[in-house]
Coordinates of C-alpha atoms (C1' of nucleotides) in Angstrom, one line a residue:
Chain A
M238 CA 50.9 112.4 88.8
D239 CA 52.4 113.4 92.1
Q240 CA 53.0 116.2 94.4
S241 CA 56.2 118.2 94.9
S242 CA 59.3 118.9 92.7
D243 CA 58.4 120.0 89.3
D244 CA 59.8 120.1 85.8
A245 CA 63.2 121.6 85.6
P246 CA 66.0 119.5 87.0
R247 CA 68.0 121.1 89.8
S248 CA 71.3 119.6 88.9
S249 CA 73.2 120.5 85.9
A250 CA 74.7 117.0 85.4
P251 CA 75.0 116.3 81.6
W252 CA 72.2 113.7 81.6
C253 CA 70.0 116.1 83.4
R254 CA 69.9 118.8 80.7
P255 CA 66.3 119.6 80.2
N256 CA 64.4 119.0 77.0
V257 CA 67.2 117.5 75.0
A258 CA 65.9 116.8 71.5
C259 CA 65.3 113.1 70.8
Q260 CA 67.8 113.2 68.0
E261 CA 70.5 114.2 70.4
C262 CA 69.5 112.0 73.3
S263 CA 72.2 109.9 74.8
L264 CA 69.7 107.0 75.0
R265 CA 69.5 107.0 71.2
Q266 CA 72.4 104.5 71.2
V267 CA 70.6 101.9 73.2
R268 CA 67.7 99.6 73.2
L269 CA 64.9 100.0 70.8
F270 CA 65.9 103.3 69.4
Q271 CA 69.1 102.0 67.8
Q272 CA 67.8 101.2 64.4
L273 CA 65.9 104.4 63.7
D274 CA 67.0 107.0 61.2
D275 CA 67.1 110.8 61.7
D276 CA 63.8 111.3 60.0
A277 CA 62.1 108.9 62.4
F278 CA 63.8 110.6 65.3
R279 CA 62.6 114.0 64.4
S280 CA 59.1 112.6 64.3
V281 CA 59.5 111.0 67.7
N282 CA 60.6 114.3 68.9
A283 CA 57.4 115.8 67.6
L284 CA 55.5 113.4 69.8
R285 CA 57.5 114.6 72.8
D286 CA 55.6 116.7 75.2
R287 CA 58.2 117.6 77.8
Q288 CA 60.6 116.2 80.3
L289 CA 59.7 115.9 83.9
S290 CA 61.9 115.6 86.9
R291 CA 60.7 113.8 90.0
P292 CA 62.2 113.0 93.5
V293 CA 62.8 109.6 95.2
G294 CA 59.6 107.9 96.1
A295 CA 57.4 110.0 93.8
R296 CA 54.5 108.1 92.5
L297 CA 54.9 108.8 88.8
I298 CA 51.7 107.0 87.7
Q299 CA 48.8 105.8 89.6
P300 CA 46.2 103.3 88.4
G301 CA 43.2 104.9 86.7
P302 CA 42.1 106.6 83.6
A303 CA 44.9 107.5 81.2
D304 CA 45.7 111.1 80.4
G305 CA 46.8 110.4 76.8
F306 CA 50.6 110.2 77.5
F307 CA 53.1 107.5 77.6
Y308 CA 56.7 107.8 79.0
T309 CA 60.3 106.9 78.7
L310 CA 62.6 106.8 81.7
F311 CA 65.4 109.2 80.8
S312 CA 67.5 108.7 83.9
G313 CA 67.2 107.0 87.3
W314 CA 65.4 103.9 88.4
A315 CA 61.6 103.2 88.9
F316 CA 59.3 100.3 89.2
R317 CA 55.9 99.1 88.0
S318 CA 53.7 97.6 90.6
I319 CA 50.1 96.6 91.3
R320 CA 48.2 96.2 94.5
L321 CA 46.3 93.1 95.3
P322 CA 42.9 93.1 97.0
D323 CA 44.5 92.3 100.4
G324 CA 46.7 95.4 100.1
A325 CA 49.9 93.5 99.3
R326 CA 52.1 95.2 96.6
Q327 CA 53.6 93.2 93.8
I328 CA 56.5 94.8 91.9
L329 CA 56.1 93.6 88.3
E330 CA 59.3 95.1 86.9
F331 CA 62.1 97.5 87.5
L332 CA 62.5 100.3 85.0
L333 CA 65.9 101.5 84.0
P334 CA 67.0 104.4 81.8
G335 CA 65.7 104.0 78.3
D336 CA 62.7 101.8 79.3
V337 CA 59.3 102.7 77.9
F338 CA 56.2 102.5 79.9
G339 CA 52.5 103.2 79.4
L340 CA 52.2 102.1 75.7
Q341 CA 49.0 100.4 76.7
V342 CA 47.2 103.7 77.2
A343 CA 46.9 104.0 73.4
F344 CA 45.1 100.7 73.3
L345 CA 43.4 100.0 76.6
G346 CA 42.9 103.5 77.7
D347 CA 43.9 102.9 81.3
W348 CA 46.8 102.7 83.7
D349 CA 46.4 99.3 85.3
Y350 CA 49.6 99.6 87.3
A351 CA 51.5 102.2 89.4
V352 CA 54.9 103.5 88.7
T353 CA 57.1 104.8 91.5
A354 CA 60.6 106.4 91.5
L355 CA 63.3 104.5 93.2
T356 CA 65.8 107.3 92.7
P357 CA 65.4 110.9 91.5
V358 CA 64.2 110.4 87.9
V359 CA 63.8 112.4 84.7
L360 CA 61.0 111.3 82.4
C361 CA 60.2 112.1 78.8
R362 CA 56.4 112.5 78.3
L363 CA 55.1 111.6 74.9
R364 CA 51.7 112.0 73.2
A365 CA 50.0 108.6 72.8
P366 CA 47.2 109.4 70.3
S367 CA 49.6 110.2 67.5
L368 CA 51.6 107.0 68.0
G369 CA 49.4 105.1 65.6
E370 CA 49.9 107.6 62.8
L371 CA 53.6 107.7 63.5
C372 CA 53.9 103.9 63.3
T373 CA 52.2 104.1 59.9
R374 CA 54.7 106.5 58.7
F375 CA 57.7 104.8 60.2
P376 CA 57.5 101.0 60.1
A377 CA 60.9 100.8 61.6
L378 CA 59.6 102.4 64.7
T379 CA 56.8 100.0 64.9
L380 CA 59.0 97.0 64.5
A381 CA 61.3 98.4 67.2
L382 CA 58.2 98.7 69.5
I383 CA 57.2 95.1 68.8
H384 CA 60.8 94.0 69.4
T385 CA 60.8 95.7 72.8
L386 CA 57.4 94.1 73.7
I387 CA 58.7 90.7 72.8
E388 CA 61.8 91.1 74.8
D389 CA 59.7 92.2 77.8
K390 CA 57.6 89.1 77.3
R391 CA 60.6 86.8 77.4
R392 CA 61.7 88.4 80.6
A393 CA 58.3 88.2 82.1
D394 CA 58.3 84.5 81.3
G395 CA 61.5 84.0 83.3
R396 CA 60.1 85.9 86.2
L397 CA 57.0 83.9 86.2
A398 CA 58.9 80.6 86.3
V399 CA 61.1 81.8 89.2
L400 CA 58.1 82.9 91.3
G401 CA 56.4 79.6 90.5
R402 CA 59.3 77.3 91.3
A403 CA 62.3 78.8 93.0
L404 CA 63.1 79.1 96.7
G405 CA 63.9 82.4 98.4
P406 CA 67.7 82.7 97.8
Q407 CA 67.3 81.7 94.1
R408 CA 64.6 84.3 93.6
I409 CA 66.8 87.0 94.9
A410 CA 69.7 85.7 92.8
F411 CA 67.6 85.7 89.7
L412 CA 66.5 89.2 90.3
L413 CA 70.1 90.3 90.8
M414 CA 71.1 88.5 87.6
E415 CA 68.4 90.1 85.5
L416 CA 69.1 93.6 86.7
T417 CA 72.9 93.1 86.3
E418 CA 72.4 92.0 82.7
R419 CA 70.2 94.9 81.9
L420 CA 72.5 97.4 83.6
E421 CA 75.4 95.9 81.6
F422 CA 73.6 96.6 78.4
A423 CA 73.1 100.2 79.6
G424 CA 76.9 100.4 80.4
E425 CA 76.3 101.0 84.1
V426 CA 78.3 98.1 85.5
R427 CA 81.9 98.7 86.5
D428 CA 84.2 96.5 88.6
N429 CA 81.6 93.8 88.8
G430 CA 79.2 96.1 90.6
C431 CA 76.9 99.0 90.2
E432 CA 74.7 101.5 92.0
F433 CA 71.8 99.7 93.6
P434 CA 69.0 101.6 95.1
L435 CA 66.7 98.7 96.1
R436 CA 65.7 98.3 99.7
R437 CA 64.7 95.1 101.4
R438 CA 61.0 95.7 100.9
H439 CA 61.6 96.2 97.1
F440 CA 63.2 92.8 97.0
A441 CA 60.3 91.5 99.0
D442 CA 57.6 92.9 96.8
A443 CA 59.3 91.8 93.6
T444 CA 60.0 88.3 94.7
G445 CA 57.0 87.5 96.8
L446 CA 59.0 87.0 99.9
S447 CA 58.8 88.8 103.3
G448 CA 61.3 91.4 104.2
T449 CA 62.6 89.2 106.9
H450 CA 63.2 86.4 104.5
V451 CA 64.9 88.7 101.9
S452 CA 67.3 89.6 104.6
R453 CA 68.2 85.9 105.3
S454 CA 68.4 85.1 101.6
L455 CA 70.8 87.9 100.9
A456 CA 72.9 86.8 103.9
E457 CA 73.0 83.4 102.3
L458 CA 74.2 84.8 98.9
R459 CA 76.9 86.7 100.8
A460 CA 77.9 83.7 102.8
K461 CA 78.1 81.6 99.6
G462 CA 80.4 84.2 98.0
I463 CA 77.9 85.0 95.2
A464 CA 76.9 88.6 95.7
H465 CA 77.0 91.4 98.3
I466 CA 75.0 94.5 98.7
A467 CA 76.2 97.4 101.0
D468 CA 76.0 101.1 101.0
G469 CA 73.6 101.3 98.0
R470 CA 76.0 99.3 95.8
L471 CA 75.8 95.8 94.5
T472 CA 78.9 93.7 94.0
I473 CA 78.9 90.4 92.1
L474 CA 81.4 88.3 93.9
D475 CA 81.2 85.3 91.5
R476 CA 79.3 85.8 88.2
T477 CA 79.5 82.1 87.2
L478 CA 78.1 81.0 90.6
L479 CA 75.4 83.6 90.4
T480 CA 74.4 82.5 86.9
R481 CA 74.3 78.8 87.9
F482 CA 72.6 79.4 91.3
S483 CA 69.9 81.6 89.9
G484 CA 69.1 79.4 86.9
Y485 CA 69.0 82.6 84.8
T486 CA 69.2 82.2 81.0
P487 CA 71.2 85.1 79.6
L488 CA 69.5 87.0 76.8
A489 CA 71.3 86.8 73.5
R490 CA 70.8 90.2 72.0
S491 CA 70.3 90.3 68.3
V492 CA 70.9 93.9 67.4
E493 CA 72.8 95.4 70.3
S494 CA 76.3 96.5 70.8
P495 CA 77.5 95.0 74.1
S496 CA 77.6 98.3 75.9
L497 CA 78.1 102.0 75.4
Chain B
M180 CA 57.8 69.5 65.6
D181 CA 56.6 66.1 66.7
Q182 CA 56.1 62.5 65.7
S183 CA 52.9 60.9 64.6
S184 CA 49.6 62.1 63.1
D185 CA 50.2 64.3 60.1
D186 CA 48.6 67.1 58.3
A187 CA 45.0 66.4 57.2
P188 CA 42.5 66.3 60.0
R189 CA 40.7 63.0 60.4
S190 CA 37.4 64.5 61.5
S191 CA 35.2 66.5 59.1
A192 CA 33.9 68.8 61.9
P193 CA 33.4 72.2 60.4
W194 CA 36.2 73.8 62.3
C195 CA 38.5 71.0 61.1
R196 CA 38.2 71.7 57.4
P197 CA 41.7 71.8 56.1
N198 CA 43.4 74.8 54.7
V199 CA 40.6 77.3 55.1
A200 CA 41.6 80.6 53.6
C201 CA 42.3 83.3 56.2
Q202 CA 39.6 85.4 54.7
E203 CA 37.0 82.8 55.4
C204 CA 38.4 81.6 58.8
S205 CA 35.9 81.5 61.6
L206 CA 38.5 83.1 63.8
R207 CA 38.4 86.2 61.8
Q208 CA 35.6 87.5 64.0
V209 CA 37.7 87.3 67.2
R210 CA 40.7 88.8 68.8
L211 CA 43.3 90.7 66.9
F212 CA 42.0 90.0 63.5
Q213 CA 38.8 91.8 63.9
Q214 CA 39.9 95.2 62.6
L215 CA 41.5 94.1 59.4
D216 CA 40.1 94.5 55.9
D217 CA 39.9 92.0 53.1
D218 CA 43.0 93.2 51.5
A219 CA 45.0 92.7 54.6
F220 CA 43.5 89.3 55.0
R221 CA 44.5 88.2 51.6
S222 CA 48.0 89.1 52.5
V223 CA 48.0 87.3 55.7
N224 CA 46.8 84.3 53.7
A225 CA 49.8 84.7 51.5
L226 CA 51.9 84.3 54.6
R227 CA 50.2 81.1 55.5
D228 CA 52.1 78.0 54.8
R229 CA 49.6 75.3 55.7
Q230 CA 47.5 73.9 58.5
L231 CA 48.8 71.1 60.7
S232 CA 46.8 68.7 62.8
R233 CA 48.3 67.2 66.0
P234 CA 47.1 64.7 68.6
V235 CA 46.7 65.2 72.4
G236 CA 50.1 65.5 74.1
A237 CA 52.0 66.3 71.0
R238 CA 54.9 68.6 71.5
L239 CA 54.2 71.3 68.9
I240 CA 57.3 73.2 69.6
Q241 CA 60.5 72.5 71.4
P242 CA 63.1 75.0 72.6
G243 CA 65.9 75.6 70.1
P244 CA 66.7 77.3 66.8
A245 CA 63.7 78.7 65.0
D246 CA 62.6 77.3 61.7
G247 CA 61.2 80.6 60.3
F248 CA 57.6 80.0 61.1
F249 CA 55.2 81.2 63.6
Y250 CA 51.7 79.8 64.4
T251 CA 48.2 80.5 65.3
L252 CA 46.1 77.9 67.1
F253 CA 43.1 77.2 64.9
S254 CA 41.3 74.8 67.2
G255 CA 41.9 73.0 70.5
W256 CA 44.0 73.9 73.6
A257 CA 47.7 74.0 74.1
F258 CA 50.2 75.5 76.6
R259 CA 53.5 77.3 76.5
S260 CA 56.0 76.1 79.1
I261 CA 59.7 76.2 80.0
R262 CA 61.8 73.8 82.0
L263 CA 63.9 75.0 84.9
P264 CA 67.5 73.8 85.6
D265 CA 66.2 71.4 88.2
G266 CA 63.8 69.8 85.7
A267 CA 60.6 71.4 87.0
R268 CA 58.2 72.5 84.3
Q269 CA 56.5 75.9 84.5
I270 CA 53.5 76.5 82.3
L271 CA 53.6 80.1 81.3
E272 CA 50.3 80.4 79.5
F273 CA 47.5 78.4 78.1
L274 CA 46.7 78.9 74.4
L275 CA 43.1 78.9 73.1
P276 CA 41.7 79.0 69.6
G277 CA 42.8 82.2 67.9
D278 CA 45.9 82.7 70.0
V279 CA 49.2 83.5 68.2
F280 CA 52.5 82.1 69.3
G281 CA 56.1 82.3 68.1
L282 CA 56.1 85.9 67.0
Q283 CA 59.5 86.2 68.7
V284 CA 61.2 84.0 66.0
A285 CA 61.1 87.0 63.7
F286 CA 63.1 89.0 66.2
L287 CA 65.0 86.8 68.5
G288 CA 65.5 83.8 66.2
D289 CA 64.9 81.2 68.8
W290 CA 62.1 79.2 70.5
D291 CA 62.8 79.8 74.1
Y292 CA 59.8 77.8 75.3
A293 CA 58.0 74.6 74.5
V294 CA 54.4 74.3 73.2
T295 CA 52.3 71.2 73.9
A296 CA 48.9 70.2 72.8
L297 CA 46.3 69.7 75.6
T298 CA 43.7 68.4 73.2
P299 CA 43.8 67.5 69.5
V300 CA 44.8 70.7 67.8
V301 CA 44.8 72.3 64.4
L302 CA 47.5 74.9 63.8
C303 CA 48.1 77.4 61.0
R304 CA 51.7 77.8 60.2
L305 CA 52.9 81.2 58.8
R306 CA 56.1 82.4 57.4
A307 CA 57.9 84.7 59.8
P308 CA 60.4 86.5 57.5
S309 CA 57.8 88.3 55.5
L310 CA 56.0 89.6 58.6
G311 CA 58.0 92.7 58.6
E312 CA 57.2 93.6 55.1
L313 CA 53.6 92.8 55.6
C314 CA 53.5 95.1 58.6
T315 CA 54.9 97.8 56.5
R316 CA 52.1 97.4 54.0
F317 CA 49.4 97.0 56.5
P318 CA 49.8 99.2 59.5
A319 CA 46.4 98.0 60.8
L320 CA 47.9 94.5 61.1
T321 CA 50.9 95.9 63.0
L322 CA 48.7 97.8 65.4
A323 CA 46.6 94.7 66.0
L324 CA 49.8 92.8 66.8
I325 CA 50.9 95.4 69.3
H326 CA 47.4 95.4 70.8
T327 CA 47.7 91.6 71.3
L328 CA 51.1 91.9 72.8
I329 CA 49.9 94.5 75.2
E330 CA 47.0 92.5 76.3
D331 CA 49.3 89.5 76.9
K332 CA 51.5 91.7 79.0
R333 CA 48.6 92.8 81.1
R334 CA 47.6 89.2 81.7
A335 CA 51.2 88.3 82.5
D336 CA 51.3 91.0 85.1
G337 CA 48.3 89.5 86.8
R338 CA 49.8 86.0 86.8
L339 CA 53.0 87.3 88.3
A340 CA 51.2 89.0 91.1
V341 CA 49.2 85.9 91.9
L342 CA 52.3 83.6 91.9
G343 CA 54.1 86.2 94.1
R344 CA 51.3 86.8 96.6
A345 CA 48.4 84.4 96.6
L346 CA 47.8 81.1 98.5
G347 CA 47.0 77.8 96.7
P348 CA 43.2 78.1 96.5
Q349 CA 43.4 81.6 95.3
R350 CA 46.0 80.7 92.6
I351 CA 43.7 78.1 91.3
A352 CA 40.7 80.4 91.4
F353 CA 42.6 83.0 89.5
L354 CA 43.6 80.6 86.8
L355 CA 39.9 79.5 86.4
M356 CA 38.8 83.1 86.3
E357 CA 41.3 84.0 83.6
L358 CA 40.5 81.0 81.4
T359 CA 36.8 81.4 81.8
E360 CA 37.0 85.0 80.7
R361 CA 39.1 84.2 77.7
L362 CA 36.8 81.3 76.8
E363 CA 33.8 83.6 77.1
F364 CA 35.3 86.0 74.5
A365 CA 35.7 82.9 72.3
G366 CA 32.0 82.0 72.9
E367 CA 32.8 78.7 74.4
V368 CA 31.1 79.1 77.7
R369 CA 27.5 77.8 78.1
D370 CA 25.5 77.2 81.2
N371 CA 28.2 78.7 83.4
G372 CA 30.6 76.0 82.2
C373 CA 32.8 74.7 79.5
E374 CA 35.0 71.9 78.3
F375 CA 38.1 71.8 80.4
P376 CA 41.0 69.5 79.5
L377 CA 43.4 70.5 82.3
R378 CA 44.7 67.7 84.5
R379 CA 45.9 68.2 88.0
R380 CA 49.5 68.4 87.0
H381 CA 48.7 71.2 84.5
F382 CA 47.2 73.2 87.3
A383 CA 50.3 72.3 89.4
D384 CA 52.8 73.4 86.7
A385 CA 50.9 76.6 86.0
T386 CA 50.4 77.7 89.6
G387 CA 53.6 76.6 91.2
L388 CA 51.8 74.1 93.5
S389 CA 52.2 70.4 93.9
G390 CA 49.6 68.1 92.3
T391 CA 48.6 67.1 95.8
H392 CA 47.9 70.6 96.9
V393 CA 46.1 71.4 93.7
S394 CA 43.8 68.6 94.6
R395 CA 43.2 70.0 98.0
S396 CA 42.7 73.5 96.7
L397 CA 40.1 72.4 94.1
A398 CA 38.3 70.5 96.9
E399 CA 38.2 73.8 98.8
L400 CA 36.8 75.7 95.9
R401 CA 34.1 73.0 95.5
A402 CA 33.3 73.0 99.2
K403 CA 33.0 76.8 99.2
G404 CA 30.5 76.6 96.3
I405 CA 32.8 78.5 93.9
A406 CA 33.6 76.1 91.1
H407 CA 33.6 72.4 90.3
I408 CA 35.5 70.3 87.8
A409 CA 34.4 66.9 86.8
D410 CA 34.4 64.7 83.7
G411 CA 36.5 67.2 81.8
R412 CA 34.1 70.0 82.4
L413 CA 34.4 73.1 84.5
T414 CA 31.3 74.6 86.2
I415 CA 31.4 78.0 87.8
L416 CA 29.0 77.7 90.7
D417 CA 29.2 81.3 91.8
R418 CA 30.8 83.8 89.5
T419 CA 30.7 86.7 92.0
L420 CA 32.4 84.6 94.7
L421 CA 35.0 83.4 92.2
T422 CA 35.8 86.9 91.1
R423 CA 36.1 88.1 94.7
F424 CA 38.0 85.1 96.0
S425 CA 40.5 85.1 93.1
G426 CA 41.2 88.8 93.1
Y427 CA 41.0 88.8 89.3
T428 CA 40.5 92.1 87.6
P429 CA 38.2 91.5 84.6
L430 CA 39.6 92.9 81.3
A431 CA 37.5 95.6 79.7
R432 CA 37.8 94.9 76.0
S433 CA 38.0 98.0 73.9
V434 CA 37.2 96.6 70.4
E435 CA 35.5 93.3 70.9
S436 CA 32.1 92.0 70.4
P437 CA 31.1 90.0 73.5
S438 CA 31.0 86.7 71.8
L439 CA 30.6 84.9 68.4
Chain C
dC131 C1' 73.1 113.4 119.6
dG132 C1' 68.3 111.9 119.6
dT133 C1' 64.9 110.3 116.3
dT134 C1' 63.5 107.6 112.7
dT135 C1' 64.1 104.2 109.5
dT136 C1' 66.1 100.0 108.0
dT137 C1' 68.3 95.7 108.8
dT138 C1' 69.3 91.8 111.4
dT139 C1' 68.3 88.0 114.3
dG140 C1' 65.2 84.9 117.0
dA141 C1' 61.0 82.0 118.0
dG142 C1' 56.6 79.9 116.9
dA143 C1' 53.0 79.0 113.5
dG144 C1' 51.2 78.0 108.9
dC145 C1' 51.3 76.7 104.2
dC146 C1' 52.7 73.5 101.3
dA147 C1' 56.1 69.7 99.4
dT148 C1' 57.1 65.1 99.7
dC149 C1' 56.2 60.5 100.6
dA150 C1' 52.9 57.0 100.7
dA151 C1' 48.7 54.4 100.5
dG152 C1' 43.9 53.7 99.0
dC153 C1' 40.4 54.7 95.6
dA154 C1' 38.3 55.7 91.1
dT155 C1' 38.6 55.5 86.2
dT156 C1' 40.1 53.9 81.9
dG157 C1' 41.7 50.8 78.6
dT158 C1' 43.2 46.1 77.2
dG159 C1' 43.1 41.4 76.3
dG160 C1' 41.3 37.0 77.5
Chain D
dC30 C1' 31.8 40.4 80.4
dC31 C1' 35.5 40.3 83.6
dA32 C1' 40.5 40.3 85.2
dC33 C1' 44.2 43.2 85.1
dA34 C1' 47.2 46.9 84.4
dA35 C1' 47.9 51.8 84.0
dT36 C1' 46.8 56.2 85.0
dG37 C1' 45.0 59.8 87.6
dC38 C1' 42.7 61.5 91.8
dT39 C1' 42.1 61.7 96.8
dT40 C1' 43.5 61.6 101.5
dG41 C1' 46.8 61.1 105.4
dA42 C1' 51.3 62.0 107.9
dT43 C1' 55.6 64.2 108.3
dG44 C1' 59.0 67.7 107.4
dG45 C1' 60.8 72.0 105.4
dC46 C1' 60.5 76.7 103.8
dT47 C1' 58.8 80.9 104.8
dC48 C1' 55.4 84.0 107.3
dT49 C1' 54.3 86.7 111.3
dC50 C1' 55.4 88.8 115.4
dA51 C1' 58.9 90.8 118.2
dA52 C1' 63.0 93.0 119.7
dA53 C1' 67.7 94.4 119.3
dA54 C1' 71.3 96.3 116.4
dA55 C1' 72.7 99.3 112.8
dA56 C1' 72.3 103.0 109.8
dA57 C1' 70.4 107.3 108.1
dC58 C1' 68.8 111.8 109.1
dG59 C1' 68.2 116.3 110.9

DNA sequence: CGTTTTTTTGAGAGCCATCAAGCATTGTGG
DNA sequence: CCACAATGCTTGATGGCTCTCAAAAAAACG
């Protein structure tokens, strides 16, 4: 893992309460966990090792041999990335509260990407080896996992298409659209806007553009009256325009309440 | 599905034998099926609806409401693709014998991509609704599914990074590298080469380049002594060079015999 | 308030798309 | 077997999107 700032959260904000039991976790209402019963939750809790708190910029995971844990992001933002031979960084995906990462350690035995905190984060660390056994005992959990992986795959398909075919401003718009949708499901969008910790270089590394061009593309979105980012906050000026301009296909959720 | 050419294969090549039972399928030795026992296989067979034979260029799947089936590719090549608002086509992935597609119908209820045959193909059609029940009865099958999804995800990560960061010739090299590796696991590589049905426009739609530039990029790979495509056959001239040039990270398979 | 980091803006160069023409290959029908 | 059409591949020229380099402006930080 990383240097600095260890386990116990400094703040006493409600979501920051250390070592909340899975059964009582506020995330239980969202995403893949929604369909599980109490019994399954107690077992997931048994898998839980501990919660970890990390500061902005902390490298949560680095590529290399796995340590036998996987994680859920309890609060804050992070991103998965890999480094290309020439040293360039590609951000594969942004991680929002409730997202799971590292499931592959149970199957492939390696971290093949890095995970970095974009904001202060709290993680839940879970023991990977017993995952198989748990899935055997709780088929609903397994199906929830598969569901999550399939949704991820659909999103990855969209990202691939955008990087393959879209110009700069559209790439940026698509990214904004995807994040906004996911944040909406998490109930973090208010007044057509939300907290938004991405810097120019995060946009750049996620969209395959240079920081310079990200700047120009964002200026274009602002000039077109589509979206605006200032003071760490994103405002969607025209949702319809953004949807059309980005070419994003909204995800119809099958088993999800619209928001919290 | 598509027009023309129905069910029974015309040829009597061994791999073309119609309605082989899953237990006796030659694909049983590869990919996700490897770890399953006879009992599980009999149940998978019960899921099987029938085999379908389709000609080159057939549109196997088109985006829209799902019909309750998912598929495995029994023989031949195909590709998954989506169409962007501007009409451009993005190839998301090439499908090789043994690959599964359409698992999402059991969860999302829709085909959100198209599947097209690159060669004459034989498909196995399976009933999606009973998949959940089957996974409950055979945890090994579920874990195999998850394993497959996770491997897919890793490959999708690599593709995303290449589209985000690599120049034309590297994108092509990466695609060749990935396909070669997968074909090797399927035992279809001999003498540093293999059958290769991709046309220029498939390269173009997969890598986000124009057909013109694909042509130039392939010429560069040939000139550099890396790889050569002619008469529907790919020859890897220098595997080490190809690996280095493409930046591809070979996949260490955990539970796979090297080839058939 | 000075230092550092980030963002904006400008100029030139490069990769690649588009358009277009020539060449090779394939298939068809006479 | 050959003429012909159709398709796909190659190669050239031009233009546009985006990169790199660079410097100024703005914001964040201590």
